[in-house]
Coordinates of C-alpha atoms and ligand atoms in Angstrom, one line a residue:
X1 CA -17.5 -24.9 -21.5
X2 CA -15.1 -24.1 -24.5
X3 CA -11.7 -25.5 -25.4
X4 CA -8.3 -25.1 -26.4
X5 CA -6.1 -27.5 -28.0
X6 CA -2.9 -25.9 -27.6
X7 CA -0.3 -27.3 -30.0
X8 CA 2.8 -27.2 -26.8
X9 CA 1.8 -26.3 -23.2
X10 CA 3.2 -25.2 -20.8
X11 CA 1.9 -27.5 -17.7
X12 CA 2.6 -27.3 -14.2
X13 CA 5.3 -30.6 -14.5
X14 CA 6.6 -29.5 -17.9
X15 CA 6.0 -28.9 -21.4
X16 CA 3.3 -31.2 -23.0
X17 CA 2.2 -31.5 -26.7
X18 CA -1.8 -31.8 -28.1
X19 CA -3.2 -30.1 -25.3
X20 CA -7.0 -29.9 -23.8
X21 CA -7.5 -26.8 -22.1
X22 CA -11.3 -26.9 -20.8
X23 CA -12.3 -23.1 -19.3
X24 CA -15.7 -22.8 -17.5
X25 CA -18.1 -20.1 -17.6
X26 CA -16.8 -18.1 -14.8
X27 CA -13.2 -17.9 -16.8
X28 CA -11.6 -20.8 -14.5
X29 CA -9.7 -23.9 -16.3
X30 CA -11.5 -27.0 -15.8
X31 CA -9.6 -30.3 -17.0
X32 CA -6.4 -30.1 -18.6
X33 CA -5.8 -33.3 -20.9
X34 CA -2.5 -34.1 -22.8
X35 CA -2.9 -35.7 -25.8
X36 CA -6.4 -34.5 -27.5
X37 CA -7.1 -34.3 -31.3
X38 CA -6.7 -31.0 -33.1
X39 CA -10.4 -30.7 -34.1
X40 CA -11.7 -30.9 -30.5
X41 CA -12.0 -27.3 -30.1
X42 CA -10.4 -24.3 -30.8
X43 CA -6.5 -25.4 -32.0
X44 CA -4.2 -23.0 -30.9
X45 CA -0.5 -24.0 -33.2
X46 CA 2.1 -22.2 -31.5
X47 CA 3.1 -22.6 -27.6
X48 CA 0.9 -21.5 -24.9
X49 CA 1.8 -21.0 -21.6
X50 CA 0.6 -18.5 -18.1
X51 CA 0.1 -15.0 -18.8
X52 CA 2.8 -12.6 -16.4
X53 CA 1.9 -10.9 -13.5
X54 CA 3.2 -7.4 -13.0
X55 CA 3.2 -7.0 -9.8
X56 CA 3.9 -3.2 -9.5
X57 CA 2.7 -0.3 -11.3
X58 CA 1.6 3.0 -11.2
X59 CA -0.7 3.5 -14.2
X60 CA 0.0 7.8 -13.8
X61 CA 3.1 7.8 -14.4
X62 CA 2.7 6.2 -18.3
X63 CA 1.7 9.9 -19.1
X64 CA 5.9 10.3 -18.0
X65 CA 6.8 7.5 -19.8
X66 CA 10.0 9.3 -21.7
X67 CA 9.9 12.9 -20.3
X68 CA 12.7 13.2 -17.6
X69 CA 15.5 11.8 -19.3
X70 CA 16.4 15.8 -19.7
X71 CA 19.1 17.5 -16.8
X72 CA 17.5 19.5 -14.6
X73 CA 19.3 22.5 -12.9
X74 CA 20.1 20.6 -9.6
X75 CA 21.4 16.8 -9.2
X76 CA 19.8 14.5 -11.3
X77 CA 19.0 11.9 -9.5
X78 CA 15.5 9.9 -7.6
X79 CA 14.8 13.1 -5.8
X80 CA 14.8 15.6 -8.7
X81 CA 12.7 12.7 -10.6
X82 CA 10.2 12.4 -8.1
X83 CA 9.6 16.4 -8.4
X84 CA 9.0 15.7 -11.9
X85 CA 6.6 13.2 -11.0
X86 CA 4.9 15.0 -8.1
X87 CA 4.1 18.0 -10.5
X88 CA 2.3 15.5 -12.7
X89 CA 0.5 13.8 -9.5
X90 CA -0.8 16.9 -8.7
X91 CA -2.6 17.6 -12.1
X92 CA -4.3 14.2 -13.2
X93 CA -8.4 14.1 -12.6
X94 CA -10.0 10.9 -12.5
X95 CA -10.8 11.3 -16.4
X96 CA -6.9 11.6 -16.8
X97 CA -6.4 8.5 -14.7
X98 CA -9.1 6.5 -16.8
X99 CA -7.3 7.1 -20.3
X100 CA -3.7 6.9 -19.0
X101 CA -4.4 3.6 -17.3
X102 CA -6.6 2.4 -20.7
X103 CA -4.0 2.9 -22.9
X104 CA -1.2 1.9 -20.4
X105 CA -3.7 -1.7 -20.0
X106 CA -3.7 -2.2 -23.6
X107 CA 0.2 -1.9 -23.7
X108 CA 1.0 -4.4 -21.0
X109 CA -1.2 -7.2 -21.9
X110 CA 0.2 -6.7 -25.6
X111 CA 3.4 -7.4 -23.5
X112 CA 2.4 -10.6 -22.2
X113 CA 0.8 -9.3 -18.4
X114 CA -2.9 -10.7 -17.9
X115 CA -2.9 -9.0 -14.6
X116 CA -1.4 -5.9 -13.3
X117 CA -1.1 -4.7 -9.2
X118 CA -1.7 -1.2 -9.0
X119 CA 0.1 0.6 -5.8
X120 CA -2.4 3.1 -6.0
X121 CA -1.9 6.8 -4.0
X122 CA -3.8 9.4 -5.5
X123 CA -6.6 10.0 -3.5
X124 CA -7.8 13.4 -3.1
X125 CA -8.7 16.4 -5.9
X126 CA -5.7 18.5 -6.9
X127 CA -7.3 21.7 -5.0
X128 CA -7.5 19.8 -1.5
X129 CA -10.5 18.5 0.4
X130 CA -11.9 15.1 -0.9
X131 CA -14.2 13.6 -4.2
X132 CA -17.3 13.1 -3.5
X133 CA -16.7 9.7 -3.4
X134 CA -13.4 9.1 -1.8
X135 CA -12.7 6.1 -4.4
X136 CA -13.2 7.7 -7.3
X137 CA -9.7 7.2 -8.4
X138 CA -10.1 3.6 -7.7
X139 CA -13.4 3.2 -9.9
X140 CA -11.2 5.0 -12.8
X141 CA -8.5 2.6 -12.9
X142 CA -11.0 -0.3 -12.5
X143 CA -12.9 0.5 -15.3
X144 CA -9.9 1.3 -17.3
X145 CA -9.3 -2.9 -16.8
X146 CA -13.0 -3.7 -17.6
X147 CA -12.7 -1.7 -20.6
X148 CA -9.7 -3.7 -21.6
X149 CA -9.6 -7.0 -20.0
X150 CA -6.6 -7.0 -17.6
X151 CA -7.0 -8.6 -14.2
X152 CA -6.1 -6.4 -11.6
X153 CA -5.2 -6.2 -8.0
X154 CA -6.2 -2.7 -6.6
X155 CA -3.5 -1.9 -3.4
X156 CA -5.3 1.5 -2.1
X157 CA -2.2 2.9 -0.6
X158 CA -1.9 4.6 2.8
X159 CA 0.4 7.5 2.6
X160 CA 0.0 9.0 6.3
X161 CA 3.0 11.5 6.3
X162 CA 5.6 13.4 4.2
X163 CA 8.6 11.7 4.9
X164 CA 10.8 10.9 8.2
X165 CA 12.0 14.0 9.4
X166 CA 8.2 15.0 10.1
X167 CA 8.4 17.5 7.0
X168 CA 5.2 19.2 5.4
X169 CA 3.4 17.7 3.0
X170 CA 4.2 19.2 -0.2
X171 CA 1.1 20.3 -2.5
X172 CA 1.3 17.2 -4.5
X173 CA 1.7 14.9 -0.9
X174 CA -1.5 16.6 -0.1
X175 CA -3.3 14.3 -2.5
X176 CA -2.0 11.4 -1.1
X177 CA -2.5 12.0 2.5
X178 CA -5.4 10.0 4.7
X179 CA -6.1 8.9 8.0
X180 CA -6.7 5.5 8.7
X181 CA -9.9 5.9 8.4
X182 CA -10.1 7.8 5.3
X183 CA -8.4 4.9 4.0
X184 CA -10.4 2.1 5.2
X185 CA -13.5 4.1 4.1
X186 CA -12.1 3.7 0.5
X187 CA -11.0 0.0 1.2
X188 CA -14.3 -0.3 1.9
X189 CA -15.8 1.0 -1.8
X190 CA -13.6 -1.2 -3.3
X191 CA -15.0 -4.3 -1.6
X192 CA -18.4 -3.1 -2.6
X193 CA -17.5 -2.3 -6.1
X194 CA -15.4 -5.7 -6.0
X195 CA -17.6 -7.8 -5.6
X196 CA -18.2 -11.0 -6.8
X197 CA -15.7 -10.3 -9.7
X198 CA -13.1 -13.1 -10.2
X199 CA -10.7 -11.1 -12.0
X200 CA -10.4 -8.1 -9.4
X201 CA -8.6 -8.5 -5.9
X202 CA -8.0 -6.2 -3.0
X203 CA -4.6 -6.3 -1.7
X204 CA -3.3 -3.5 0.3
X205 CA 0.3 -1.1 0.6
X206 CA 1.7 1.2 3.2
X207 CA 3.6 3.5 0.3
X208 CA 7.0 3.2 2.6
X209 CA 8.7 3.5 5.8
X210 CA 8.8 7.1 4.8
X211 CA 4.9 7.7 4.0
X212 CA 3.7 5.3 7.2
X213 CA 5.7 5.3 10.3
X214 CA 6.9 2.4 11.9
X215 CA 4.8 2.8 14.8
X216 CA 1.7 2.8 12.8
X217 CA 1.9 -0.5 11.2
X218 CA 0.0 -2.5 13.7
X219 CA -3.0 -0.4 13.0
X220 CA -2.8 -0.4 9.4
X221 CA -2.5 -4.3 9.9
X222 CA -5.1 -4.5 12.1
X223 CA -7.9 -2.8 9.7
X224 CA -6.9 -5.4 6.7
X225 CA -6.7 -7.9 8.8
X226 CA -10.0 -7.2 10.2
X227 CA -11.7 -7.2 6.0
X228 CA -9.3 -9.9 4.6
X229 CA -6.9 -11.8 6.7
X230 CA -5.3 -13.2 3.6
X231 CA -4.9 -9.8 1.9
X232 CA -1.7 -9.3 0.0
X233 CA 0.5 -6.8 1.6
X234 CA 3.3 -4.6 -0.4
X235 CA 5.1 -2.0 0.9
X236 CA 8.1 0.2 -1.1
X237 CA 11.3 -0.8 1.1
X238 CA 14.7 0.6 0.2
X239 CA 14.9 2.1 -3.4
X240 CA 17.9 4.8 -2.2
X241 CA 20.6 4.9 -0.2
X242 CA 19.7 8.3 1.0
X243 CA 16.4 6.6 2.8
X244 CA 18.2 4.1 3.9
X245 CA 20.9 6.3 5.7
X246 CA 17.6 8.3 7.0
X247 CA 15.9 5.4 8.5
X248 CA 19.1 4.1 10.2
X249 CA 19.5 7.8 11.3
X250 CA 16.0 8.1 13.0
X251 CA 15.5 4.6 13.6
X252 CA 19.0 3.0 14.3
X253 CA 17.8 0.5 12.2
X254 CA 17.6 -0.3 8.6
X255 CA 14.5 -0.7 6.4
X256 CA 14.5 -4.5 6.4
X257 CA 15.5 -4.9 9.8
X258 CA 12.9 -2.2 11.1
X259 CA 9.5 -3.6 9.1
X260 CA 10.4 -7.4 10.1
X261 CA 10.5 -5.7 13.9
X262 CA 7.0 -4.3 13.7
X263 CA 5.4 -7.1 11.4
X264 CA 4.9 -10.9 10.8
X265 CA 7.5 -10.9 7.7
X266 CA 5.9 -14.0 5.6
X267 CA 4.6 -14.6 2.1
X268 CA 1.6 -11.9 2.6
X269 CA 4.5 -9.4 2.2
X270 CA 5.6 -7.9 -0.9
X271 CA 8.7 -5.5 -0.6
X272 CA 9.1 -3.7 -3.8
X273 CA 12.1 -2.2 -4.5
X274 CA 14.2 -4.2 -1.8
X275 CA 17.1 -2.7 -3.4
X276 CA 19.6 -1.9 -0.4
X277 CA 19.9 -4.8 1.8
X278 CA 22.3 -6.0 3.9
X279 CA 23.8 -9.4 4.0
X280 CA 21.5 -10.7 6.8
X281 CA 18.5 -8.0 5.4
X282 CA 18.6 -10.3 2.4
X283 CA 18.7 -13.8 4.0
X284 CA 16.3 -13.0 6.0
X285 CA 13.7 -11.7 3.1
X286 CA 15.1 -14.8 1.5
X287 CA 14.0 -17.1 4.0
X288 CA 10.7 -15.3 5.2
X289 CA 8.9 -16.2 2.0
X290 CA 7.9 -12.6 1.3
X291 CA 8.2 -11.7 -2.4
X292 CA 10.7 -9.2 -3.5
X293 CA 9.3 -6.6 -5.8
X294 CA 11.6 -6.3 -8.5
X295 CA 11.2 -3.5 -11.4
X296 CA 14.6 -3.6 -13.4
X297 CA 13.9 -1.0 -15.9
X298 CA 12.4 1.6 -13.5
X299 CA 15.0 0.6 -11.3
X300 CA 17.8 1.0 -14.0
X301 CA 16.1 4.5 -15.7
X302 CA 16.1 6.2 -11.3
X303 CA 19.3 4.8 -11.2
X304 CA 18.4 2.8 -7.8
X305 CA 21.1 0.4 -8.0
X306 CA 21.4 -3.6 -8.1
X307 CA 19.3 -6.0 -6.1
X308 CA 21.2 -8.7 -5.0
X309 CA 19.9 -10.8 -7.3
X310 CA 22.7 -13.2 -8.4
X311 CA 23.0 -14.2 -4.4
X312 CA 19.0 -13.8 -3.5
X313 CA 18.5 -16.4 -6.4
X314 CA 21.2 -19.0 -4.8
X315 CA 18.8 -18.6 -1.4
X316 CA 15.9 -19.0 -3.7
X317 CA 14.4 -16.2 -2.5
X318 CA 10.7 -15.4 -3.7
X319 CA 10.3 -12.6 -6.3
X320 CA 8.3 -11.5 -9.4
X321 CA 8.3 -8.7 -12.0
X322 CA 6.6 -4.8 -11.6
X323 CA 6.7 -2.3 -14.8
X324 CA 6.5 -0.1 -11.6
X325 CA 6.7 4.0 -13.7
X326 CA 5.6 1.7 -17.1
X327 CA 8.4 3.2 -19.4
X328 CA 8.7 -0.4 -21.0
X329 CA 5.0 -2.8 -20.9
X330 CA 7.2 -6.0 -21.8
X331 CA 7.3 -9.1 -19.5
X332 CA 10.4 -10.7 -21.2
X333 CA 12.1 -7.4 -21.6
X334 CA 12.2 -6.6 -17.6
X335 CA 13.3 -10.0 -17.3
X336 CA 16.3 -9.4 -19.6
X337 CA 17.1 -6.4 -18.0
X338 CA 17.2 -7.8 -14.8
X339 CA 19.3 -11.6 -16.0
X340 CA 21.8 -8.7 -17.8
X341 CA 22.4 -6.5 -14.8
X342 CA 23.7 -9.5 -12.8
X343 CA 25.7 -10.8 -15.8
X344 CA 27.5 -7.2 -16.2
X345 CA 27.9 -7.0 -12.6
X346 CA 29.3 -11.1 -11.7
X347 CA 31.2 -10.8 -15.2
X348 CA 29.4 -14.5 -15.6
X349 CA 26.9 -15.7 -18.0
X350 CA 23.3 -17.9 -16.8
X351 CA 22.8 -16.4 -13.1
X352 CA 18.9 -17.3 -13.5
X353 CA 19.8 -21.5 -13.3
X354 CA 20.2 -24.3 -11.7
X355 CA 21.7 -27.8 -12.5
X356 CA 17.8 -28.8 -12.4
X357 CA 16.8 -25.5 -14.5
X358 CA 19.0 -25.6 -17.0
X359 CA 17.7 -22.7 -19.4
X360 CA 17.7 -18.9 -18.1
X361 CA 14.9 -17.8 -19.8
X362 CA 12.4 -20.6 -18.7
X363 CA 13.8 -20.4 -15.0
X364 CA 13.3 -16.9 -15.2
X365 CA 9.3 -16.7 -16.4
X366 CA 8.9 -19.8 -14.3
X367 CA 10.0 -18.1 -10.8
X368 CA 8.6 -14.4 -11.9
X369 CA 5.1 -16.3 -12.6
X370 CA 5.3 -18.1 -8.8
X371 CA 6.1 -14.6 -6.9
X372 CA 4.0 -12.6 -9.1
X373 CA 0.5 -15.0 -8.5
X374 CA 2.0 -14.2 -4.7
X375 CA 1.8 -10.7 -4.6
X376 CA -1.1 -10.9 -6.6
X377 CA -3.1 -12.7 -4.5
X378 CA -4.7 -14.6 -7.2
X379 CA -5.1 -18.3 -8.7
X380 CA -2.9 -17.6 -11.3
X381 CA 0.6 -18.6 -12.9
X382 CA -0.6 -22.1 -14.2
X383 CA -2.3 -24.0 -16.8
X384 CA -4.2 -26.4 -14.5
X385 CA -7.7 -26.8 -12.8
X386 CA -9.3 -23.8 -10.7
X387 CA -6.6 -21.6 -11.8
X388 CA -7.9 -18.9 -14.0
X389 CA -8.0 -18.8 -17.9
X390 CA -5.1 -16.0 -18.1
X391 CA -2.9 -17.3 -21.3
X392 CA -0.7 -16.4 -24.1
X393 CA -0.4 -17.8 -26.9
X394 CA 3.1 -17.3 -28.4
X395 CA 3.5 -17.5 -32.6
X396 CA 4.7 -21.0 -33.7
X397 CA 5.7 -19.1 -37.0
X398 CA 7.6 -16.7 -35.5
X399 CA 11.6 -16.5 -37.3
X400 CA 13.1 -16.6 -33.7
X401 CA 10.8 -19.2 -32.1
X402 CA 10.6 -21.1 -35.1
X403 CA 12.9 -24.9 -34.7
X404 CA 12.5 -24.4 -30.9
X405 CA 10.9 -26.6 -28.5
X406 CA 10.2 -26.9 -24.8
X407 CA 12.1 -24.8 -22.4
X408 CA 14.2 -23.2 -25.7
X409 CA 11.0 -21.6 -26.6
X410 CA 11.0 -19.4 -23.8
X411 CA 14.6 -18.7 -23.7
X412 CA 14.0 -16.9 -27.3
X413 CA 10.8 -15.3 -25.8
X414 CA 12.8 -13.4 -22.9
X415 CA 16.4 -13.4 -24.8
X416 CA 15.4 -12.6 -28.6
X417 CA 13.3 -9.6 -29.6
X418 CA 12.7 -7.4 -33.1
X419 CA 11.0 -9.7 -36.2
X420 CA 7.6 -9.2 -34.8
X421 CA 5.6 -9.9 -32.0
X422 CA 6.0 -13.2 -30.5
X423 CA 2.8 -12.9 -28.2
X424 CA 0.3 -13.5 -30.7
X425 CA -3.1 -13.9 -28.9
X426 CA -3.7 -13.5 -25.0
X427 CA -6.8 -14.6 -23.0
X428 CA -8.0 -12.8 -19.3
X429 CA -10.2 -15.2 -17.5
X430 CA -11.1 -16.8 -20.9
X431 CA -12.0 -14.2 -22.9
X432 CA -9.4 -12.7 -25.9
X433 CA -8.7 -9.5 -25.7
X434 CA -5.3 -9.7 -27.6
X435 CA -5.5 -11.3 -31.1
X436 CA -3.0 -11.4 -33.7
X437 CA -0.8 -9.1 -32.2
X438 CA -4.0 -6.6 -31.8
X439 CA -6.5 -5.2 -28.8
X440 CA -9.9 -4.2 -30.1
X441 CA -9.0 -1.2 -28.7
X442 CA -5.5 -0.1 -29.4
X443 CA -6.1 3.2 -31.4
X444 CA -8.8 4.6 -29.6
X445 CA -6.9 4.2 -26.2
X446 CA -3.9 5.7 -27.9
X447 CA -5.8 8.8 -29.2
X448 CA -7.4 9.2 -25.7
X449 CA -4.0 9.2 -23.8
X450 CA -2.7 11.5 -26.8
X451 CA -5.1 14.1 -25.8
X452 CA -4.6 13.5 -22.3
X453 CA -1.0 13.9 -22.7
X454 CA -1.3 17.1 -24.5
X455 CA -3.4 18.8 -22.3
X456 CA -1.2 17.8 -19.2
X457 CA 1.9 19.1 -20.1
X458 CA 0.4 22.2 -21.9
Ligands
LIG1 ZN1 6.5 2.1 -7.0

């Protein structure tokens, strides 16, 4: 059994100072006690507190991460993005996937995530046909977290058609595409490979409306159902008007509305991307208990549009935090992004509080850490027995934390930025993987995605 004495903690009631953080072998906190001497076990100075979930991502598109912010001939919107991204889809081998998603690993628990929930639809070899073994993508993103220490929640995706209308499959679509079977043979791998590992969790996504039709969702359900009833369930919902306009057009109903018809909406459920809702679309996600997948700077950079945030928050509505297309790996900065959007668009200051939650930033991490354990479907989100060892240490010493205390600190922590890193060490099921600022294996990851990189977009 070792032990932290963290300096401040941040507990499930509140902050609390000198304190005792036992963590058993198998990387689960034991007893938490306030009030321990320094020299009890390993003293930790500065303020700890739960490490973020992100509960969207696709690790791919990090080898993007800055390319299509050029014009392209046509519109440049979503669509002409997703081209972009479909032409680099259609290239990656499981190698490629390995070294993107080291790297990208690296990044994002440097930026305070301990897990990350991969919504994960590249299936099939670039030429057509299938791997050898059909989860080969899988194993490649699940060693790039063993090689680095992040937690993650594989969602094998089910992408069953091209789109609405009944279109063909473009060649990159083709990569994507399975049968239900195909897709339970691959859930099946992953519960094999899985196994008995306390930082890896199966959840499971339909890709969208568009990629599974409606009338297929009772099957899909059935077959996780029938492996883990208690399987997280994410879907993407309604990132553009255009596929909103489409599903009322072939549906006569919209996204919300339509899902909630063919499924048990309830906290299983996370809708990322829940952009475009109606009035009652969004009480009714509100009230359900399902978390709303919310990925401000991807959403910003497609130019998505708002999610009703400023309202959904007043409903206290469940929600959490995806780097979603990973062109920023910070917790506090998507967090920002998201408090500003509502700020510029109410003209008001402080949407993220209430008279109870007085500070932005803390009510903020607070909420994103409740829906992102959610979606996660793991004992995560707080410092208290049986919930896992996933912590950050934030620098006492740091200029802009430095004088605060309590719920302050973690205003500065999402608010300020520049003078450093403020995450100065973070643990994954009790282990460090990020000290000082620094993962063991920052450079050679880098180096690896560099030549990935290269060769991609040769
Ligand atoms: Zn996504």
């Amino acid at each position: 059994m070792a032990r932290l004495i963290a300096a401040h903690a941040l507990l499930t009631d509140g902050w609390a100072e000198r304190v005792a953080i036992d963590i058993a072998p198998d990387g689960n906190i034991g007893e938490v006690t306030v009030g321990a001497a320094a020299d009890e076990g390993e003293y930790l100075p500065g303020h700890v507190i739960p490490g973020m979930v992100d509960l969207h991502g696709h690790a791919f598109q990090r080898a993007m991460a800055g390319l299509a912010q050029d014009r392209p001939a046509g519109a440049a919107d979503f669509w002409s993005w997703r081209q972009r991204m479909h032409a680099l889809a259609a290239r990656i081998t499981p190698e490629d996937l390995w070294a993107i998603a080291a790297a990208l690993y690296v990044d994002l628990l440097k930026g305070g995530y301990t897990t990350v929930v991969e919504f994960h639809y590249l299936h099939r070899p670039p030429e057509g046909g299938s791997y050898e073994d059909p989860a080969v993508m899988c194993l490649a993103l699940h060693e790039a977290a063993s090689e680095t220490g992040i937690a993650l929640t594989l969602a094998p995706t089910w992408y069953a058609r091209a789109g609405m209308a009944e279109e063909e499959p473009t060649p990159a679509q083709r990569r994507f595409l399975l049968d239900l079977d195909g897709y339970g043979d691959i859930l099946g791998r992953v519960e094999r490979l899985f196994r008995d590992d306390r930082d890896r969790r199966i959840a499971a996504a339909a890709h969208s409306l568009r990629a599974v039709a409606p009338e297929q969702l009772p099957a899909f359900l059935a077959e996780i159902d029938r492996r883990d009833p208690q399987a997280p369930l994410h879907i993407h919902l309604a990132e553009q008007p255009r596929e909103v306009e489409q599903c009322l057009a072939v549906h006569g109903a919209r996204p919300l509305e339509l899902l909630a018809d063919r499924v048990p909406l309830g906290p299983r459920w996370c809708l990322v991307h829940a952009t475009h809702l109606s009035e009652g679309e969004r009480k009714l996600l509100a009230s359900s208990g399902a978390v709303a997948g919310l990925c401000p700077t991807t959403e910003a950079d497609l130019g998505d549009g708002l999610f009703p945030f400023a309202e959904y928050w007043r409903e206290e509505g469940a929600w959490g935090i995806g780097s979603d297309a990973n062109l920023v790996t910070a917790a506090a900065e998507e967090l920002r992004l998201l408090e500003y959007g509502q700020r510029l668009r109410r003209i008001r200051r402080l949407i993220a509080t209430r008279p109870e939650q007085p500070h932005c930033g803390a009510a903020l991490y607070r909420a994103a850490l409740a829906g992102g354990a959610r979606a996660a479907g793991r004992p995560v989100g707080r410092i208290a027995p049986g919930f896992r060892a996933d912590l950050l240490h934030l620098d006492g010493r740091h200029p802009l934390l430095a004088g605060r205390s309590g719920d302050a600190v973690l205003d500065s922590f999402v608010f300020a930025s520049g003078a450093g890193p403020m995450i100065r060490d973070v643990m994954v099921g009790g282990l460090w993987r990020v000290r000082e600022g620094l993962h063991a294996d920052e450079l050679r990851t880098r180096r690896e995605l560099a030549r990935v990189v290269d060769r991609l977009l040769e």
